[in-house]
CSV table of C-alpha atoms and ligand atoms in Angstrom, one decimal:
chain,number,residue,atom,x,y,z
A,1,UNK,CA,-43.6,-11.5,8.4
A,2,UNK,CA,-40.4,-13.5,7.8
A,3,UNK,CA,-37.0,-12.4,6.5
A,4,UNK,CA,-36.9,-15.1,3.8
A,5,UNK,CA,-40.2,-13.7,2.4
A,6,UNK,CA,-38.8,-10.2,2.3
A,7,UNK,CA,-35.6,-11.3,0.6
A,8,UNK,CA,-37.6,-13.2,-2.0
A,9,UNK,CA,-39.9,-10.2,-2.5
A,10,UNK,CA,-36.9,-7.9,-3.2
A,11,UNK,CA,-35.1,-10.5,-5.2
A,12,UNK,CA,-38.1,-10.7,-7.6
A,13,UNK,CA,-38.3,-6.9,-8.0
A,14,UNK,CA,-41.0,-6.1,-5.5
A,15,UNK,CA,-41.2,-2.9,-3.3
A,16,UNK,CA,-40.9,-3.3,0.4
A,17,UNK,CA,-43.4,-1.5,2.6
A,18,UNK,CA,-42.7,0.9,5.5
A,19,UNK,CA,-43.7,-1.8,8.0
A,20,UNK,CA,-41.5,-4.4,6.3
A,21,UNK,CA,-38.5,-2.1,6.2
A,22,UNK,CA,-38.9,-1.0,9.9
A,23,UNK,CA,-39.3,-4.7,11.0
A,24,UNK,CA,-36.2,-5.7,9.1
A,25,UNK,CA,-34.0,-2.8,10.4
A,26,UNK,CA,-35.2,-3.2,14.0
A,27,UNK,CA,-34.6,-7.0,13.9
A,28,UNK,CA,-31.2,-6.6,12.3
A,29,UNK,CA,-30.1,-3.9,14.9
A,30,UNK,CA,-31.2,-6.1,17.8
A,31,UNK,CA,-29.4,-9.2,16.3
A,32,UNK,CA,-32.6,-11.1,15.6
A,33,UNK,CA,-31.9,-11.1,11.9
A,34,UNK,CA,-28.5,-12.8,11.1
A,35,UNK,CA,-25.8,-11.3,8.9
A,36,UNK,CA,-26.3,-14.0,6.3
A,37,UNK,CA,-29.9,-13.0,5.7
A,38,UNK,CA,-29.1,-9.3,5.7
A,39,UNK,CA,-26.3,-10.0,3.2
A,40,UNK,CA,-28.8,-11.6,0.9
A,41,UNK,CA,-31.1,-8.7,1.2
A,42,UNK,CA,-28.3,-6.2,0.5
A,43,UNK,CA,-27.4,-8.1,-2.6
A,44,UNK,CA,-31.1,-8.2,-3.7
A,45,UNK,CA,-31.3,-4.4,-3.2
A,46,UNK,CA,-28.0,-4.0,-5.1
A,47,UNK,CA,-29.5,-5.7,-8.1
A,48,UNK,CA,-33.1,-4.7,-7.9
A,49,UNK,CA,-32.7,-1.2,-6.4
A,50,UNK,CA,-35.3,0.6,-4.3
A,51,UNK,CA,-37.8,3.3,-5.3
A,52,UNK,CA,-37.8,6.7,-3.6
A,53,UNK,CA,-40.4,5.7,-1.1
A,54,UNK,CA,-38.5,2.6,0.0
A,55,UNK,CA,-35.2,4.6,0.1
A,56,UNK,CA,-36.8,7.2,2.3
A,57,UNK,CA,-38.3,4.6,4.6
A,58,UNK,CA,-35.0,2.8,4.9
A,59,UNK,CA,-33.3,6.1,5.8
A,60,UNK,CA,-35.9,6.9,8.5
A,61,UNK,CA,-35.7,3.4,9.9
A,62,UNK,CA,-31.9,3.6,10.2
A,63,UNK,CA,-32.2,7.1,11.7
A,64,UNK,CA,-34.6,5.8,14.3
A,65,UNK,CA,-32.3,2.8,15.2
A,66,UNK,CA,-30.3,5.0,17.6
A,67,UNK,CA,-29.9,8.4,19.3
A,68,UNK,CA,-30.2,11.8,17.6
A,69,UNK,CA,-28.3,14.9,18.5
A,70,UNK,CA,-30.3,17.9,19.6
A,71,UNK,CA,-28.6,21.1,18.4
A,72,UNK,CA,-31.4,23.4,19.7
A,73,UNK,CA,-29.2,24.7,22.6
A,74,UNK,CA,-26.8,26.3,20.0
A,75,UNK,CA,-27.9,29.7,18.9
A,76,UNK,CA,-28.4,30.5,15.2
A,77,UNK,CA,-28.4,28.4,12.1
A,78,UNK,CA,-26.5,25.1,12.2
A,79,UNK,CA,-25.0,23.5,9.1
A,80,UNK,CA,-23.3,20.2,8.2
A,81,UNK,CA,-21.3,19.0,5.3
A,82,UNK,CA,-20.5,15.6,4.0
A,83,UNK,CA,-18.4,14.2,1.2
A,84,UNK,CA,-19.0,10.8,-0.4
A,85,UNK,CA,-15.2,10.3,-0.1
A,86,UNK,CA,-12.2,11.2,-2.1
A,87,UNK,CA,-8.4,11.3,-2.2
A,88,UNK,CA,-6.7,14.3,-0.7
A,89,UNK,CA,-10.0,15.6,0.5
A,90,UNK,CA,-9.2,18.1,3.3
A,91,UNK,CA,-12.2,20.3,2.5
A,92,UNK,CA,-13.7,20.2,6.0
A,93,UNK,CA,-10.5,21.7,7.5
A,94,UNK,CA,-10.8,24.8,5.3
A,95,UNK,CA,-14.6,25.0,4.9
A,96,UNK,CA,-15.7,24.9,8.5
A,97,UNK,CA,-13.6,27.8,9.7
A,98,UNK,CA,-14.5,29.9,6.7
A,99,UNK,CA,-18.2,29.3,7.2
A,100,UNK,CA,-17.9,29.8,11.0
A,101,UNK,CA,-16.1,33.1,10.4
A,102,UNK,CA,-19.2,34.2,8.3
A,103,UNK,CA,-21.6,33.5,11.1
A,104,UNK,CA,-23.0,30.0,10.4
A,105,UNK,CA,-22.2,27.3,12.9
A,106,UNK,CA,-21.0,23.9,11.9
A,107,UNK,CA,-21.5,20.8,14.1
A,108,UNK,CA,-19.6,18.1,12.3
A,109,UNK,CA,-19.2,14.4,13.0
A,110,UNK,CA,-16.3,12.8,11.1
A,111,UNK,CA,-14.6,9.5,10.7
A,112,UNK,CA,-11.2,7.9,10.3
A,113,UNK,CA,-9.6,6.9,7.0
A,114,UNK,CA,-9.9,3.4,5.6
A,115,UNK,CA,-8.4,2.1,2.4
A,116,UNK,CA,-7.3,4.7,-0.1
A,117,UNK,CA,-9.4,7.5,1.4
A,118,UNK,CA,-8.3,9.5,4.4
A,119,UNK,CA,-10.3,10.6,7.4
A,120,UNK,CA,-10.7,14.1,8.9
A,121,UNK,CA,-10.1,12.8,12.5
A,122,UNK,CA,-6.7,11.3,11.6
A,123,UNK,CA,-5.6,14.5,9.8
A,124,UNK,CA,-6.5,16.6,12.9
A,125,UNK,CA,-4.5,14.4,15.2
A,126,UNK,CA,-1.5,15.9,13.5
A,127,UNK,CA,-1.9,18.6,16.1
A,128,UNK,CA,-0.4,17.2,19.4
A,129,UNK,CA,-3.1,16.8,22.0
A,130,UNK,CA,-6.0,17.2,19.6
A,131,UNK,CA,-9.0,15.1,20.6
A,132,UNK,CA,-12.3,14.4,18.9
A,133,UNK,CA,-13.8,12.3,21.6
A,134,UNK,CA,-16.0,14.4,24.0
A,135,UNK,CA,-19.4,14.3,25.7
A,136,UNK,CA,-22.3,15.6,23.7
A,137,UNK,CA,-22.8,18.6,25.9
A,138,UNK,CA,-19.1,19.6,25.6
A,139,UNK,CA,-19.4,19.2,21.8
A,140,UNK,CA,-22.5,21.5,21.7
A,141,UNK,CA,-20.8,24.2,23.9
A,142,UNK,CA,-17.7,24.2,21.6
A,143,UNK,CA,-19.9,24.6,18.5
A,144,UNK,CA,-21.7,27.5,20.2
A,145,UNK,CA,-18.5,29.2,21.5
A,146,UNK,CA,-16.0,28.7,18.6
A,147,UNK,CA,-18.5,28.5,15.7
A,148,UNK,CA,-17.6,24.9,14.8
A,149,UNK,CA,-16.4,21.6,16.4
A,150,UNK,CA,-15.5,18.2,14.9
A,151,UNK,CA,-16.2,15.1,16.9
A,152,UNK,CA,-15.9,11.3,16.2
A,153,UNK,CA,-19.2,9.5,15.5
A,154,UNK,CA,-20.5,7.6,18.5
A,155,UNK,CA,-21.8,4.0,18.4
A,156,UNK,CA,-25.2,5.2,19.6
A,157,UNK,CA,-25.9,7.2,16.4
A,158,UNK,CA,-27.5,5.0,13.7
A,159,UNK,CA,-26.3,1.6,15.0
A,160,UNK,CA,-28.2,0.0,12.1
A,161,UNK,CA,-26.0,1.8,9.6
A,162,UNK,CA,-22.8,0.9,11.5
A,163,UNK,CA,-23.7,-2.8,11.3
A,164,UNK,CA,-25.0,-2.7,7.7
A,165,UNK,CA,-22.1,-0.6,6.3
A,166,UNK,CA,-19.6,-3.1,7.8
A,167,UNK,CA,-21.6,-6.0,6.2
A,168,UNK,CA,-21.8,-4.2,2.8
A,169,UNK,CA,-18.0,-3.6,3.0
A,170,UNK,CA,-17.4,-7.4,2.9
A,171,UNK,CA,-20.2,-8.5,0.6
A,172,UNK,CA,-19.5,-6.2,-2.4
A,173,UNK,CA,-22.7,-4.2,-1.8
A,174,UNK,CA,-21.3,-0.8,-1.0
A,175,UNK,CA,-22.0,0.7,-4.5
A,176,UNK,CA,-25.8,0.6,-4.4
A,177,UNK,CA,-27.6,3.9,-4.8
A,178,UNK,CA,-30.4,3.3,-2.2
A,179,UNK,CA,-27.9,1.8,0.3
A,180,UNK,CA,-25.5,4.8,-0.1
A,181,UNK,CA,-28.4,7.4,0.2
A,182,UNK,CA,-29.9,5.9,3.3
A,183,UNK,CA,-26.4,5.3,4.9
A,184,UNK,CA,-25.3,8.9,4.3
A,185,UNK,CA,-28.6,10.6,5.1
A,186,UNK,CA,-29.5,8.7,8.3
A,187,UNK,CA,-26.2,9.9,9.9
A,188,UNK,CA,-26.7,13.5,8.6
A,189,UNK,CA,-30.3,13.6,9.9
A,190,UNK,CA,-29.2,12.2,13.3
A,191,UNK,CA,-26.6,14.9,13.6
A,192,UNK,CA,-29.4,17.5,13.6
A,193,UNK,CA,-28.2,20.4,11.4
A,194,UNK,CA,-30.7,22.7,9.7
A,195,UNK,CA,-28.8,22.9,6.4
A,196,UNK,CA,-26.9,19.9,4.9
A,197,UNK,CA,-24.5,20.3,2.0
A,198,UNK,CA,-23.3,17.2,0.3
A,199,UNK,CA,-20.2,16.9,-1.9
A,200,UNK,CA,-20.9,14.1,-4.3
A,201,UNK,CA,-17.6,13.0,-5.9
A,202,UNK,CA,-17.5,11.7,-9.5
A,203,UNK,CA,-14.7,10.0,-11.3
A,204,UNK,CA,-12.0,7.3,-11.0
A,205,UNK,CA,-11.4,8.0,-7.3
A,206,UNK,CA,-15.1,7.9,-6.3
A,207,UNK,CA,-18.0,5.4,-5.8
A,208,UNK,CA,-19.8,7.1,-8.7
A,209,UNK,CA,-17.5,6.9,-11.7
A,210,UNK,CA,-19.8,8.5,-14.3
A,211,UNK,CA,-21.5,11.9,-14.2
A,212,UNK,CA,-24.9,10.2,-14.8
A,213,UNK,CA,-24.5,8.0,-11.7
A,214,UNK,CA,-23.2,11.0,-9.6
A,215,UNK,CA,-26.1,13.2,-10.6
A,216,UNK,CA,-28.5,10.3,-9.9
A,217,UNK,CA,-27.0,10.0,-6.4
A,218,UNK,CA,-27.2,13.7,-5.9
A,219,UNK,CA,-30.9,13.8,-6.9
A,220,UNK,CA,-31.8,10.9,-4.7
A,221,UNK,CA,-30.0,12.5,-1.7
A,222,UNK,CA,-31.7,15.8,-2.1
A,223,UNK,CA,-35.1,14.2,-2.7
A,224,UNK,CA,-34.9,12.0,0.4
A,225,UNK,CA,-33.6,14.9,2.4
A,226,UNK,CA,-36.5,17.1,1.3
A,227,UNK,CA,-39.0,14.3,2.3
A,228,UNK,CA,-37.3,14.3,5.7
A,229,UNK,CA,-38.0,18.0,6.0
A,230,UNK,CA,-34.3,19.2,5.6
A,231,UNK,CA,-32.6,21.7,3.3
A,232,UNK,CA,-30.2,19.4,1.4
A,233,UNK,CA,-28.0,20.6,-1.4
A,234,UNK,CA,-25.7,18.3,-3.3
A,235,UNK,CA,-22.7,19.6,-5.3
A,236,UNK,CA,-21.3,17.1,-7.9
A,237,UNK,CA,-17.5,17.5,-8.2
A,238,UNK,CA,-14.6,15.9,-10.0
A,239,UNK,CA,-12.6,13.1,-8.4
A,240,UNK,CA,-10.7,12.0,-11.5
A,241,UNK,CA,-7.5,13.3,-9.8
A,242,UNK,CA,-6.7,14.0,-6.1
A,243,UNK,CA,-8.2,17.2,-4.6
A,244,UNK,CA,-5.5,19.8,-4.2
A,245,UNK,CA,-1.9,18.6,-4.1
A,246,UNK,CA,-1.3,16.8,-0.8
A,247,UNK,CA,-2.4,13.2,0.0
A,248,UNK,CA,-1.4,12.1,3.6
A,249,UNK,CA,-2.5,13.3,7.0
A,250,UNK,CA,-0.1,16.1,8.2
A,251,UNK,CA,0.7,17.0,4.5
A,252,UNK,CA,-3.0,17.7,4.0
A,253,UNK,CA,-3.2,19.8,7.1
A,254,UNK,CA,-0.3,21.9,5.8
A,255,UNK,CA,-2.2,22.4,2.5
A,256,UNK,CA,-5.4,23.3,4.4
A,257,UNK,CA,-3.4,25.9,6.4
A,258,UNK,CA,-2.0,27.3,3.2
A,259,UNK,CA,-5.5,27.7,1.9
A,260,UNK,CA,-6.6,29.4,5.1
A,261,UNK,CA,-3.7,31.8,4.8
A,262,UNK,CA,-5.0,32.7,1.3
A,263,UNK,CA,-1.9,31.2,-0.5
A,264,UNK,CA,-3.9,28.6,-2.4
A,265,UNK,CA,-6.4,29.3,-5.3
A,266,UNK,CA,-6.9,25.9,-7.0
A,267,UNK,CA,-9.7,23.3,-7.0
A,268,UNK,CA,-9.7,22.9,-3.2
A,269,UNK,CA,-10.5,26.6,-2.7
A,270,UNK,CA,-13.0,26.5,-5.5
A,271,UNK,CA,-14.8,23.7,-3.8
A,272,UNK,CA,-14.8,25.5,-0.4
A,273,UNK,CA,-16.3,28.6,-2.0
A,274,UNK,CA,-19.0,26.6,-3.8
A,275,UNK,CA,-20.0,24.5,-0.7
A,276,UNK,CA,-19.6,27.5,1.6
A,277,UNK,CA,-21.9,29.7,-0.5
A,278,UNK,CA,-24.6,27.0,-0.5
A,279,UNK,CA,-24.3,26.9,3.3
A,280,UNK,CA,-24.4,30.7,3.7
A,281,UNK,CA,-27.4,31.1,1.3
A,282,UNK,CA,-29.2,28.1,2.6
A,283,UNK,CA,-28.7,29.3,6.2
A,284,UNK,CA,-29.9,32.8,5.4
A,285,UNK,CA,-26.5,34.5,6.1
A,286,UNK,CA,-26.2,35.7,2.5
A,287,UNK,CA,-28.8,36.7,-0.1
A,288,UNK,CA,-27.1,35.1,-3.1
A,289,UNK,CA,-24.1,33.2,-4.2
A,290,UNK,CA,-22.1,36.3,-5.2
A,291,UNK,CA,-22.5,37.8,-1.8
A,292,UNK,CA,-21.7,34.5,-0.1
A,293,UNK,CA,-18.5,34.1,-2.1
A,294,UNK,CA,-17.3,37.6,-1.2
A,295,UNK,CA,-18.0,37.0,2.5
A,296,UNK,CA,-16.0,33.7,2.4
A,297,UNK,CA,-13.1,35.3,0.5
A,298,UNK,CA,-13.0,38.1,3.0
A,299,UNK,CA,-12.9,35.6,5.8
A,300,UNK,CA,-9.7,34.2,4.4
A,301,UNK,CA,-8.1,37.5,3.3
A,302,UNK,CA,-8.7,39.1,6.7
A,303,UNK,CA,-7.2,36.2,8.6
A,304,UNK,CA,-10.5,35.6,10.4
A,305,UNK,CA,-10.9,32.0,9.1
A,306,UNK,CA,-7.3,31.1,10.2
A,307,UNK,CA,-7.9,32.5,13.6
A,308,UNK,CA,-11.2,30.5,13.8
A,309,UNK,CA,-9.2,27.4,13.0
A,310,UNK,CA,-6.6,28.1,15.7
A,311,UNK,CA,-9.5,28.7,18.3
A,312,UNK,CA,-11.0,25.3,17.2
A,313,UNK,CA,-7.6,23.4,17.6
A,314,UNK,CA,-7.2,25.0,21.1
A,315,UNK,CA,-10.8,24.2,22.1
A,316,UNK,CA,-10.3,20.6,21.3
A,317,UNK,CA,-7.0,20.3,23.3
A,318,UNK,CA,-4.6,20.7,20.5
A,319,UNK,CA,-1.4,22.8,20.3
A,320,UNK,CA,-2.4,25.7,18.1
A,321,UNK,CA,1.3,26.9,17.6
A,322,UNK,CA,1.4,24.6,14.6
A,323,UNK,CA,-1.4,26.6,13.0
A,324,UNK,CA,0.9,29.5,12.6
A,325,UNK,CA,4.1,27.5,12.2
A,326,UNK,CA,3.3,24.3,10.2
A,327,UNK,CA,6.9,23.1,10.5
A,328,UNK,CA,5.8,21.9,14.0
A,329,UNK,CA,3.5,19.3,12.4
A,330,UNK,CA,4.8,15.7,11.9
A,331,UNK,CA,7.5,15.6,9.2
A,332,UNK,CA,8.7,12.5,7.4
A,333,UNK,CA,12.5,12.0,7.5
A,334,UNK,CA,12.9,11.3,3.8
A,335,UNK,CA,11.6,13.3,0.8
A,336,UNK,CA,12.1,12.2,-2.8
A,337,UNK,CA,11.1,14.1,-5.9
A,338,UNK,CA,9.6,12.0,-8.7
A,339,UNK,CA,10.9,13.1,-12.2
A,340,UNK,CA,8.7,12.7,-15.3
A,341,UNK,CA,10.2,10.1,-17.6
A,342,UNK,CA,9.0,12.0,-20.6
A,343,UNK,CA,7.6,15.4,-21.5
A,344,UNK,CA,4.0,16.3,-22.6
A,345,UNK,CA,0.7,17.1,-20.9
A,346,UNK,CA,-0.8,15.3,-17.9
A,347,UNK,CA,-3.8,13.4,-19.3
A,348,UNK,CA,-4.9,11.6,-16.2
A,349,UNK,CA,-3.9,11.0,-12.6
A,350,UNK,CA,-5.4,7.8,-11.1
A,351,UNK,CA,-6.8,9.2,-7.9
A,352,UNK,CA,-7.4,5.9,-6.1
A,353,UNK,CA,-3.8,4.9,-7.1
A,354,UNK,CA,-2.4,8.0,-5.4
A,355,UNK,CA,-4.4,7.2,-2.3
A,356,UNK,CA,-2.9,3.7,-2.3
A,357,UNK,CA,0.6,5.2,-2.6
A,358,UNK,CA,0.1,7.2,0.6
A,359,UNK,CA,-1.5,4.1,2.2
A,360,UNK,CA,1.5,2.0,1.2
A,361,UNK,CA,3.9,4.5,2.8
A,362,UNK,CA,2.0,3.9,6.1
A,363,UNK,CA,-0.4,6.9,5.9
A,364,UNK,CA,-3.6,4.8,5.6
A,365,UNK,CA,-5.2,1.7,7.0
A,366,UNK,CA,-5.9,-1.6,5.4
A,367,UNK,CA,-7.8,-2.6,8.6
A,368,UNK,CA,-9.7,-0.5,11.2
A,369,UNK,CA,-7.2,-1.5,13.9
A,370,UNK,CA,-4.0,-0.4,12.0
A,371,UNK,CA,-1.9,2.4,13.3
A,372,UNK,CA,-0.9,5.1,10.8
A,373,UNK,CA,2.1,7.4,10.3
A,374,UNK,CA,0.8,11.0,10.1
A,375,UNK,CA,3.9,12.4,8.5
A,376,UNK,CA,4.0,10.3,5.3
A,377,UNK,CA,2.3,10.8,1.9
A,378,UNK,CA,2.6,12.4,-1.5
A,379,UNK,CA,2.5,16.0,-2.7
A,380,UNK,CA,1.8,16.1,-6.4
A,381,UNK,CA,3.2,19.0,-8.4
A,382,UNK,CA,1.5,18.4,-11.7
A,383,UNK,CA,-2.3,18.2,-12.1
A,384,UNK,CA,-4.4,17.2,-15.2
A,385,UNK,CA,-3.8,19.7,-18.0
A,386,UNK,CA,-0.4,20.8,-16.8
A,387,UNK,CA,2.6,20.7,-19.1
A,388,UNK,CA,5.6,18.8,-17.9
A,389,UNK,CA,9.2,18.8,-19.2
A,390,UNK,CA,11.2,15.5,-19.2
A,391,UNK,CA,12.9,15.2,-15.8
A,392,UNK,CA,10.6,17.8,-14.2
A,393,UNK,CA,9.1,16.7,-10.8
A,394,UNK,CA,5.6,15.3,-10.9
A,395,UNK,CA,5.5,15.3,-7.2
A,396,UNK,CA,7.4,14.5,-4.0
A,397,UNK,CA,7.2,11.4,-1.8
A,398,UNK,CA,7.4,11.9,2.0
A,399,UNK,CA,8.5,8.6,3.5
A,400,UNK,CA,10.0,6.9,6.6
A,401,UNK,CA,12.9,5.3,4.7
A,402,UNK,CA,14.8,5.7,1.3
A,403,UNK,CA,13.5,2.3,0.3
A,404,UNK,CA,9.9,3.1,1.0
A,405,UNK,CA,10.3,6.4,-1.0
A,406,UNK,CA,11.8,4.6,-4.0
A,407,UNK,CA,9.0,2.0,-4.1
A,408,UNK,CA,6.4,4.7,-3.7
A,409,UNK,CA,8.0,6.8,-6.5
A,410,UNK,CA,7.5,3.9,-8.9
A,411,UNK,CA,3.9,3.5,-7.9
A,412,UNK,CA,3.2,7.3,-8.2
A,413,UNK,CA,4.7,7.2,-11.8
A,414,UNK,CA,2.2,4.4,-12.6
A,415,UNK,CA,-0.7,6.8,-11.6
A,416,UNK,CA,0.3,9.3,-14.2
A,417,UNK,CA,-0.7,9.3,-17.9
A,418,UNK,CA,1.2,11.8,-19.9
A,419,UNK,CA,0.5,12.4,-23.6
A,420,UNK,CA,1.9,14.5,-26.4
A,421,UNK,CA,-1.2,16.6,-26.9
A,422,UNK,CA,-2.4,19.6,-24.9
A,423,UNK,CA,-5.2,18.5,-22.5
A,424,UNK,CA,-8.3,20.6,-21.6
A,425,UNK,CA,-9.4,20.0,-18.0
A,426,UNK,CA,-13.1,19.1,-17.6
A,427,UNK,CA,-14.9,21.5,-15.3
A,428,UNK,CA,-14.2,20.8,-11.6
A,429,UNK,CA,-17.7,21.7,-10.4
A,430,UNK,CA,-20.1,19.6,-12.4
A,431,UNK,CA,-23.3,21.0,-11.1
A,432,UNK,CA,-25.4,21.8,-8.0
A,433,UNK,CA,-28.6,19.8,-7.2
A,434,UNK,CA,-31.1,21.5,-4.8
B,1,LIG,N1,-20.5,6.9,3.0
B,1,LIG,C1,-21.4,6.4,3.9
B,1,LIG,O1,-21.5,6.9,5.0
B,1,LIG,N2,-22.1,5.4,3.5
B,1,LIG,C2,-22.1,4.8,2.3
B,1,LIG,O2,-22.8,3.9,2.0
B,1,LIG,C3,-21.2,5.3,1.3
B,1,LIG,C4,-20.4,6.4,1.7
């Protein structure tokens, strides 16, 4: 078997066998297959696709390229959640404590932000002292004791994906369905949970811009998960505007805390209730969606979810005082409201653009090595469908300097489309694929 033959086979629309895929992934992980050949293969897959059997075999080969986490020492059902990536997505910060307070444990591995999307680890580092690097046994103990823990992904988990994802990033081959499915699922399978719930984003701020593509991805993820013997549910949700209001690390933590205090009822909470009820029913903690939603709502109303969050911050070395007093979180020195130049209804908010505004203020990274400012970002005040009067604030910029704030305000304005007609919002939850 030679890599050139496999590239040619895929280029011409052939299906790769289990043996061929395993040989290729093993060779690439060991460094026997060079990046230039793997780039050509990724591009051939991008254009020719892969059938379900190939996608499953690719997922399993990448899963077997490294270590797997064994969660069997943790009592009860263990769940995991993953989002395909969005702007203002602070869901894990709200969902994990809600679910843990209802009796299902969450062992979550997360990443840092890159480009216009943020990362859960960066957000959590807004709590002084908070750490996501820990030995595996410490991680397992924390999940068992607190109900959830969030750790950074180690290099030993799915090394094939780590290499291939970095290569796809620089060869314009990220947006390929089989490559996305295998990349997401190998990591979720390696993390060892019994129930996996996936939030597949759809819209201008997501990989999948159309509902058709998003449902296609959701179906492929659940099908490959089923073949791998796991309960995988995918929820397709809107990413045509940022999730919630805040975009920027500490600002998103503040919004997540407001949601846990029960002060927030918008799309973010709707998403947490939808994902959370899939986890509770999938994990056998609730009999149906209605019961699960009531349990999750009670966890917020009683304060149990917020307490769980404080216990989690403490367990991971953070100062939990800020959980109860968010003014202790990093604060930007300059705030600037952005007035609407005209009145009307908000037709569109370019989600990726808002992510780039936060990044331009210093809240995100262009390169992995960049350091970020946790305090800066944007809090939008008007969402799609809202009416706005001329001069009314569309949102507030949180910046290091007046000049940064003025520049960001211009860029935020460019993200908004305001029209003279009333706008009906499309449903936020587009559907659930089991
Ligand atoms: N997230 C991943 O982990 N991998 C992809 O390919 C896309 C999103």
